[in-house]
Short mmCIF file of C-alpha atoms and ligand atoms in Angstrom, two decimals:
data_model
loop_
_atom_site.label_atom_id
_atom_site.label_comp_id
_atom_site.label_asym_id
_atom_site.label_seq_id
_atom_site.Cartn_x
_atom_site.Cartn_y
_atom_site.Cartn_z
CA MET A 1 -66.78 40.62 22.29
CA ALA A 2 -70.30 38.97 21.72
CA LYS A 3 -72.86 41.60 21.14
CA ARG A 4 -75.78 41.47 23.49
CA ASP A 5 -79.22 40.67 22.28
CA TYR A 6 -81.17 43.91 21.50
CA TYR A 7 -84.17 42.79 23.51
CA GLU A 8 -82.00 41.98 26.38
CA VAL A 9 -80.21 45.32 26.26
CA LEU A 10 -83.61 47.29 26.74
CA GLY A 11 -84.72 44.71 29.31
CA LEU A 12 -87.53 43.21 27.14
CA SER A 13 -88.48 39.85 25.92
CA LYS A 14 -89.03 39.05 22.16
CA GLY A 15 -92.43 40.12 21.00
CA ALA A 16 -92.48 43.37 23.02
CA SER A 17 -94.84 46.04 21.50
CA ALA A 18 -93.65 49.29 19.87
CA ALA A 19 -94.88 51.12 22.93
CA GLU A 20 -92.91 48.85 25.42
CA ILE A 21 -89.77 49.37 23.24
CA LYS A 22 -90.16 53.04 23.34
CA LYS A 23 -90.84 53.22 27.12
CA ALA A 24 -87.94 50.81 27.86
CA TYR A 25 -85.56 52.94 25.76
CA ARG A 26 -86.73 56.18 27.53
CA LYS A 27 -85.94 54.61 30.79
CA LYS A 28 -82.47 53.48 29.83
CA ALA A 29 -81.61 56.68 28.02
CA ILE A 30 -82.51 58.64 31.43
CA GLU A 31 -80.55 56.27 33.39
CA TYR A 32 -77.34 56.30 31.34
CA HIS A 33 -77.59 59.84 30.06
CA PRO A 34 -73.98 61.32 29.88
CA ASP A 35 -75.29 64.54 31.80
CA LYS A 36 -76.06 62.28 34.64
CA ASN A 37 -73.04 60.05 34.46
CA PRO A 38 -70.14 62.45 33.71
CA ASP A 39 -66.89 60.71 32.70
CA ASN A 40 -68.43 57.35 33.30
CA LYS A 41 -67.26 55.03 30.24
CA GLU A 42 -69.53 52.22 31.36
CA ALA A 43 -72.60 54.39 31.37
CA GLU A 44 -71.52 55.76 27.95
CA THR A 45 -71.22 52.37 26.45
CA LYS A 46 -74.55 51.21 27.82
CA PHE A 47 -76.16 54.50 26.68
CA LYS A 48 -74.86 53.83 23.15
CA GLU A 49 -75.86 50.17 23.29
CA ALA A 50 -79.43 51.02 24.28
CA ALA A 51 -79.60 53.72 21.46
CA GLU A 52 -78.53 51.13 18.96
CA ALA A 53 -80.96 48.58 20.12
CA TYR A 54 -83.74 51.28 19.87
CA GLU A 55 -82.59 52.29 16.45
CA VAL A 56 -83.23 48.87 15.14
CA LEU A 57 -86.26 47.72 17.20
CA SER A 58 -88.16 51.11 16.57
CA ASN A 59 -87.95 50.63 12.77
CA ALA A 60 -90.54 47.93 11.61
CA ASP A 61 -88.23 46.78 8.59
CA LYS A 62 -85.03 46.62 10.72
CA LYS A 63 -86.86 44.84 13.60
CA ALA A 64 -88.35 42.21 11.18
CA ARG A 65 -84.84 41.49 9.93
CA TYR A 66 -83.23 41.37 13.33
CA ASP A 67 -86.06 39.09 14.60
CA GLN A 68 -85.29 36.70 11.73
CA PHE A 69 -81.49 36.95 11.32
CA GLY A 70 -80.34 38.54 14.66
CA HIS A 71 -77.21 40.68 14.59
CA GLN A 72 -76.05 38.92 11.29
CA ALA A 73 -78.69 40.89 9.52
CA PHE A 74 -76.58 44.02 9.68
CA GLU A 75 -73.10 42.61 9.26
CA ASN A 76 -72.71 43.66 5.71
CA GLY A 77 -73.70 47.11 5.00
CA GLY A 78 -76.31 49.19 6.67
CA GLY A 79 -74.92 48.13 9.96
CA PHE A 80 -73.05 50.22 12.72
CA GLY A 81 -69.68 49.22 11.93
CA GLY A 82 -67.26 48.70 14.87
CA GLY A 83 -67.80 52.03 16.49
CA GLY A 84 -71.58 51.89 17.13
CA MET A 85 -73.81 54.92 16.73
CA ASN A 86 -72.27 58.36 17.16
CA MET A 87 -73.51 60.65 20.04
CA ASP A 88 -75.07 63.32 17.60
CA ASP A 89 -77.20 60.60 16.05
CA ILE A 90 -78.37 59.38 19.46
CA PHE A 91 -79.37 62.91 20.49
CA SER A 92 -81.20 63.49 17.30
CA GLN A 93 -83.35 60.37 18.33
CA PHE A 94 -84.48 62.21 21.29
CA GLY A 95 -87.02 64.48 19.51
CA ASP A 96 -89.04 61.27 19.03
CA ILE A 97 -88.59 59.80 22.39
CA PHE A 98 -88.97 62.72 24.70
CA GLY A 99 -91.13 64.88 22.49
CA GLY A 100 -89.74 68.02 20.98
CA GLY A 101 -88.06 70.73 23.06
CA PHE A 102 -85.57 68.68 24.61
CA GLY A 103 -82.89 69.18 21.83
CA GLY A 104 -81.30 72.31 23.31
CA GLY A 105 -81.25 71.09 26.91
CA PHE A 106 -79.37 67.81 26.33
CA SER A 107 -76.07 67.76 24.45
CA GLY A 108 -73.74 65.10 23.64
CA PHE A 109 -69.88 64.93 23.78
CA GLY A 110 -68.75 65.58 20.35
CA GLY A 111 -69.04 62.09 18.96
CA GLY A 112 -67.48 59.13 20.85
CA GLY A 113 -66.50 56.58 18.18
CA GLY A 114 -66.75 56.52 14.40
CA GLN A 115 -66.88 59.65 12.61
CA ARG A 116 -66.35 62.67 14.57
CA ARG A 117 -66.24 66.56 14.51
CA ALA A 118 -63.93 68.64 16.55
CA LYS A 119 -65.58 70.15 19.50
CA GLY A 120 -64.59 73.36 21.34
CA SER A 121 -63.71 73.16 24.97
CA ASN A 122 -66.18 73.85 27.78
CA LEU A 123 -66.33 77.00 29.86
CA ARG A 124 -67.15 76.73 33.63
CA ILE A 125 -68.79 79.66 35.24
CA ARG A 126 -70.12 80.04 38.90
CA VAL A 127 -73.33 81.92 39.34
CA LYS A 128 -74.31 83.11 42.72
CA LEU A 129 -78.01 83.29 43.55
CA THR A 130 -80.09 84.49 46.35
CA LEU A 131 -82.78 82.24 47.96
CA GLU A 132 -85.48 84.41 46.23
CA GLU A 133 -83.86 83.79 42.89
CA ILE A 134 -83.66 80.16 43.57
CA ALA A 135 -87.32 79.93 44.62
CA ASN A 136 -88.64 81.91 41.64
CA GLY A 137 -86.22 80.89 38.85
CA VAL A 138 -84.18 83.52 37.30
CA GLU A 139 -82.75 84.81 33.90
CA LYS A 140 -79.11 85.92 34.25
CA LYS A 141 -77.03 87.78 31.78
CA ILE A 142 -73.53 86.74 32.18
CA LYS A 143 -70.33 88.26 30.40
CA VAL A 144 -68.12 85.46 29.40
CA LYS A 145 -64.80 85.47 27.56
CA ARG A 146 -64.74 82.79 24.87
CA LYS A 147 -62.86 81.72 21.92
CA VAL A 148 -64.60 82.49 18.67
CA LYS A 149 -63.56 82.00 15.03
CA ALA A 150 -61.44 85.04 14.08
CA PRO A 151 -63.20 86.81 11.11
CA GLY A 152 -60.94 86.37 7.97
CA THR A 153 -59.93 82.89 8.80
CA THR A 154 -60.45 80.32 5.88
CA TYR A 155 -60.02 76.77 6.02
CA LYS A 156 -59.17 74.16 3.40
CA THR A 157 -59.70 70.38 3.26
CA CYS A 158 -56.95 68.63 5.02
CA ALA A 159 -54.57 67.18 2.45
CA THR A 160 -53.56 64.28 4.71
CA CYS A 161 -56.90 62.74 5.42
CA HIS A 162 -58.89 64.39 2.51
CA GLY A 163 -61.47 65.75 4.91
CA THR A 164 -62.48 62.45 6.55
CA GLY A 165 -60.57 63.32 9.81
CA GLN A 166 -59.48 59.63 9.93
CA VAL A 167 -56.31 57.93 8.58
CA THR A 168 -56.38 54.35 7.58
CA ARG A 169 -53.35 52.17 7.64
CA ILE A 170 -53.00 48.76 6.27
CA ALA A 171 -50.41 46.49 8.12
CA ASN A 172 -49.38 43.08 7.22
CA THR A 173 -49.41 40.70 10.37
CA ILE A 174 -49.27 37.05 10.73
CA LEU A 175 -53.12 37.19 10.89
CA GLY A 176 -53.27 38.64 7.43
CA ARG A 177 -53.83 42.18 6.32
CA MET A 178 -55.23 44.37 9.19
CA GLN A 179 -56.77 47.72 8.61
CA THR A 180 -56.77 50.28 11.32
CA SER A 181 -57.95 53.78 11.53
CA ALA A 182 -56.98 56.60 13.75
CA PRO A 183 -57.83 60.20 14.01
CA CYS A 184 -55.72 62.38 11.63
CA ASN A 185 -52.80 63.98 13.45
CA VAL A 186 -52.53 66.87 11.05
CA CYS A 187 -55.99 68.23 11.47
CA GLY A 188 -56.71 66.61 14.84
CA GLY A 189 -59.74 64.83 13.35
CA ALA A 190 -61.47 67.93 12.13
CA GLY A 191 -60.95 67.25 8.42
CA GLU A 192 -59.88 70.74 7.70
CA THR A 193 -56.68 72.87 8.25
CA ILE A 194 -56.16 76.66 8.27
CA ASP A 195 -55.64 78.31 4.87
CA LYS A 196 -55.43 81.88 5.86
CA LYS A 197 -55.86 83.66 9.20
CA PRO A 198 -55.51 87.30 10.61
CA ALA A 199 -52.53 88.10 12.80
CA ASP A 200 -54.61 88.14 16.02
CA ALA A 201 -55.80 84.62 15.62
CA ASP A 202 -54.27 81.72 17.50
CA ALA A 203 -52.95 78.72 15.72
CA GLN A 204 -56.45 77.35 15.27
CA GLY A 205 -57.76 80.41 13.70
CA LEU A 206 -59.58 81.45 17.01
CA LYS A 207 -59.44 84.61 19.25
CA ILE A 208 -60.98 85.58 22.48
CA ALA A 209 -64.09 87.70 22.37
CA GLU A 210 -66.33 89.10 25.18
CA ASP A 211 -69.80 87.74 24.95
CA THR A 212 -72.97 88.19 26.95
CA VAL A 213 -74.93 84.98 27.55
CA THR A 214 -78.29 84.81 28.84
CA ILE A 215 -78.78 81.83 31.19
CA LYS A 216 -82.22 80.60 32.17
CA ILE A 217 -82.09 79.12 35.77
CA PRO A 218 -85.08 76.93 36.61
CA ALA A 219 -86.55 77.20 40.16
CA GLY A 220 -85.37 74.91 42.78
CA VAL A 221 -81.84 74.53 41.95
CA VAL A 222 -79.33 73.41 44.60
CA ASP A 223 -75.83 74.66 45.63
CA GLY A 224 -73.24 72.81 43.53
CA MET A 225 -75.57 71.82 40.96
CA GLN A 226 -74.11 72.09 37.36
CA LEU A 227 -76.35 73.21 34.37
CA LYS A 228 -75.33 72.85 30.87
CA VAL A 229 -75.80 75.56 28.25
CA SER A 230 -75.10 73.74 24.96
CA GLY A 231 -73.05 75.40 22.23
CA LYS A 232 -72.09 78.63 24.13
CA GLY A 233 -68.76 77.52 25.26
CA ASN A 234 -65.43 77.93 23.07
CA GLU A 235 -65.87 77.57 19.37
CA ALA A 236 -64.01 74.97 17.47
CA PRO A 237 -62.09 75.66 14.26
CA GLY A 238 -63.47 74.93 10.94
CA ASN A 239 -66.65 73.02 10.80
CA GLY A 240 -66.39 71.87 14.40
CA ILE A 241 -69.12 72.34 17.04
CA SER A 242 -68.85 74.74 19.83
CA GLY A 243 -68.21 73.71 23.50
CA ASP A 244 -70.71 74.09 26.35
CA ILE A 245 -71.07 76.45 29.30
CA ILE A 246 -71.17 74.62 32.53
CA VAL A 247 -72.96 76.84 35.03
CA VAL A 248 -72.11 75.82 38.73
CA ILE A 249 -74.74 77.07 41.06
CA GLU A 250 -73.77 78.83 44.30
CA GLU A 251 -76.46 79.61 46.96
CA GLU A 252 -75.94 82.86 48.87
CA HIS A 253 -76.30 82.73 52.54
CA ASN A 254 -79.61 84.25 53.79
CA ASP A 255 -79.72 85.77 57.37
CA LYS A 256 -83.37 84.97 58.03
CA LEU A 257 -84.17 81.75 56.09
CA GLN A 258 -82.36 78.50 56.39
CA ARG A 259 -82.88 76.02 53.69
CA GLU A 260 -83.27 72.24 54.31
CA GLY A 261 -83.97 70.57 50.89
CA ASP A 262 -87.11 72.17 49.60
CA ASN A 263 -88.28 73.42 53.06
CA LEU A 264 -87.29 76.66 54.52
CA HIS A 265 -86.88 77.47 58.47
CA TYR A 266 -87.51 80.66 59.86
CA ASP A 267 -86.74 81.76 63.49
CA LEU A 268 -89.41 84.17 64.64
CA TYR A 269 -89.07 86.00 67.96
CA VAL A 270 -91.99 87.27 69.99
CA SER A 271 -92.10 89.35 72.98
CA TYR A 272 -93.37 88.12 76.33
CA PRO A 273 -96.51 90.09 76.27
CA GLU A 274 -97.16 89.02 72.51
CA ALA A 275 -96.87 85.40 73.59
CA VAL A 276 -99.36 85.97 76.46
CA LEU A 277 -101.80 88.12 74.53
CA GLY A 278 -101.36 86.78 70.94
CA ALA A 279 -100.05 88.90 68.03
CA SER A 280 -100.16 89.26 64.39
CA LYS A 281 -96.56 89.20 62.72
CA GLU A 282 -95.31 89.91 59.35
CA ILE A 283 -92.70 87.50 57.87
CA GLU A 284 -90.57 88.03 54.66
CA THR A 285 -90.70 84.91 52.68
CA VAL A 286 -89.08 84.05 49.32
CA THR A 287 -92.12 85.02 47.51
CA GLY A 288 -93.00 88.24 49.34
CA LYS A 289 -94.42 89.09 52.64
CA VAL A 290 -96.90 86.83 54.70
CA ARG A 291 -98.80 87.78 57.74
CA ILE A 292 -99.37 85.08 60.31
CA LYS A 293 -101.33 84.94 63.48
CA ILE A 294 -99.76 83.91 66.83
CA GLU A 295 -102.36 82.50 69.16
CA SER A 296 -102.55 83.79 72.73
CA GLY A 297 -100.59 81.52 75.07
CA VAL A 298 -98.20 80.29 72.44
CA GLN A 299 -95.41 78.22 73.81
CA SER A 300 -91.84 78.90 72.84
CA GLY A 301 -90.54 76.19 70.47
CA LYS A 302 -93.88 75.89 68.56
CA ILE A 303 -93.52 75.28 64.87
CA LEU A 304 -95.97 76.80 62.43
CA ARG A 305 -95.96 75.22 59.07
CA LEU A 306 -96.85 77.45 56.02
CA ARG A 307 -97.73 74.92 53.27
CA GLY A 308 -96.18 75.66 49.88
CA LYS A 309 -94.08 78.69 51.01
CA GLY A 310 -90.84 76.99 50.42
CA ILE A 311 -88.71 76.22 47.38
CA PRO A 312 -90.38 74.45 44.27
CA ASN A 313 -88.85 71.10 43.80
CA ILE A 314 -86.42 71.05 40.80
CA ASN A 315 -87.87 67.90 39.49
CA GLY A 316 -91.50 69.27 39.61
CA TYR A 317 -92.55 67.46 42.67
CA GLY A 318 -94.61 70.32 44.22
CA ARG A 319 -93.33 72.92 46.69
CA GLY A 320 -91.63 72.79 50.13
CA ASP A 321 -92.93 74.39 53.16
CA LEU A 322 -92.07 77.27 55.45
CA LEU A 323 -91.62 76.14 58.96
CA VAL A 324 -91.71 79.11 61.40
CA HIS A 325 -90.10 78.41 64.80
CA VAL A 326 -91.64 80.54 67.51
CA ASN A 327 -89.17 81.78 70.11
CA VAL A 328 -90.41 83.74 73.21
CA TRP A 329 -88.01 86.57 74.16
CA THR A 330 -87.62 86.66 77.70
CA PRO A 331 -86.71 90.07 78.99
CA LYS A 332 -83.29 90.24 80.67
CA THR A 333 -83.63 93.55 82.51
CA LEU A 334 -86.82 94.79 84.40
CA ASN A 335 -87.67 97.93 85.96
CA LYS A 336 -88.69 97.82 89.71
CA GLN A 337 -92.43 97.86 89.08
CA GLN A 338 -91.94 94.91 86.52
CA ARG A 339 -89.77 93.04 88.84
CA GLU A 340 -92.42 93.25 91.62
CA PHE A 341 -95.02 91.98 89.23
CA PHE A 342 -93.21 88.90 88.39
CA GLU A 343 -92.07 88.19 92.04
CA ASN A 344 -95.88 88.35 92.72
CA MET A 345 -96.44 85.81 90.08
CA LEU A 346 -93.88 83.27 91.24
CA ASP A 347 -96.42 81.07 92.93
CA ASP A 348 -99.22 82.03 90.87
CA GLU A 349 -101.44 79.13 89.25
CA HIS A 350 -101.59 80.82 85.83
CA PHE A 351 -97.79 81.08 85.61
CA SER A 352 -96.94 77.63 86.64
CA PRO A 353 -96.12 75.25 83.71
CA LYS A 354 -98.88 72.63 82.88
CA PRO A 355 -97.76 71.10 79.51
CA GLU A 356 -100.42 69.25 77.74
CA SER A 357 -99.95 66.55 74.91
CA SER A 358 -100.30 69.38 72.39
CA ASP A 359 -97.29 71.20 73.77
CA LYS A 360 -94.97 68.40 72.51
CA SER A 361 -91.35 68.55 73.47
CA PHE A 362 -88.78 69.52 70.94
CA PHE A 363 -87.70 65.98 70.01
CA GLU A 364 -91.26 64.75 69.52
CA LYS A 365 -91.93 67.69 67.03
CA VAL A 366 -88.64 66.86 65.16
CA LYS A 367 -89.60 63.36 64.92
CA ASP A 368 -93.11 64.37 63.50
CA MET A 369 -91.49 66.56 60.98
CA PHE A 370 -89.51 63.72 59.40
CA SER A 371 -92.08 61.04 59.70
ZN1 ZN B 401 -56.67 65.61 8.42
#
């Protein structure tokens, strides 16, 4: 398979500046990041391809060699072999490209090609959150049962692969001597096997332990969203790396507030006299209580928009609004005196509907809201 030109991989032309190379790679890394493209082999390949291109083009010396000799510059020694870069190397680049602090949030999948370390399996847990917790962000302490290395387990270098995790076979074929390598089936690619283990440990020298994990949930998460807590899943035997915890967000039903994206809807009921005379009403929002003024003569179906009283956007694009829907409560039973009053008002000028353009119909209001 012909290797693609590194500039082409990053969507650049030859002579691109260091800043342009960095910017282009950042874009590709976000686009093809494995967290965004789970179980997508094509994205993984493109992700690695972009990382390899950046590895060369971001290094003045390697870039000069590549500009002069192309891919041949790295054919013998110092190259990437057949397997390309491994995931851990790629993620270690991210400090440079995204500025520190990103390391913990992003994680790889335990090495794709080339040299690999065993990785513990992931744990999936569901976390139920109230709308208030979603609006404000929350820290949850969760009890999990995870596999950990059993104390007293010792490891020794695998005798079959001598710690490399790979076994190489030479086969004679009509095309000549072919060298192939595959993960060692004695140690499963870990490079180590168990020397001694306590009685309560499983075949891998692991045992189940209960652990409390603190999970920081940012404001604005959405039902069904998955967050990854790197390295808090099952441990791997030997020098392997721990798996992750996949946190699946579940939004609890709220009786009063309906969520629609980052906006919230609230049904407010006012009495007939309140609608006629005006009123001041208290509303429970996700950030506490708010007092709102109902103008005298308010019409049923009016929508009051409280800017910024909704849910913060998960990607940092501001905050949604709280839309208060006014419903005028019509009395269902009346006493004699009240009935007489309304009977007298049947032909009264003040009680006959005279909608103005500001008293838009429901459909016009909905249209406005989404335009
Ligand atoms: Zn081995």
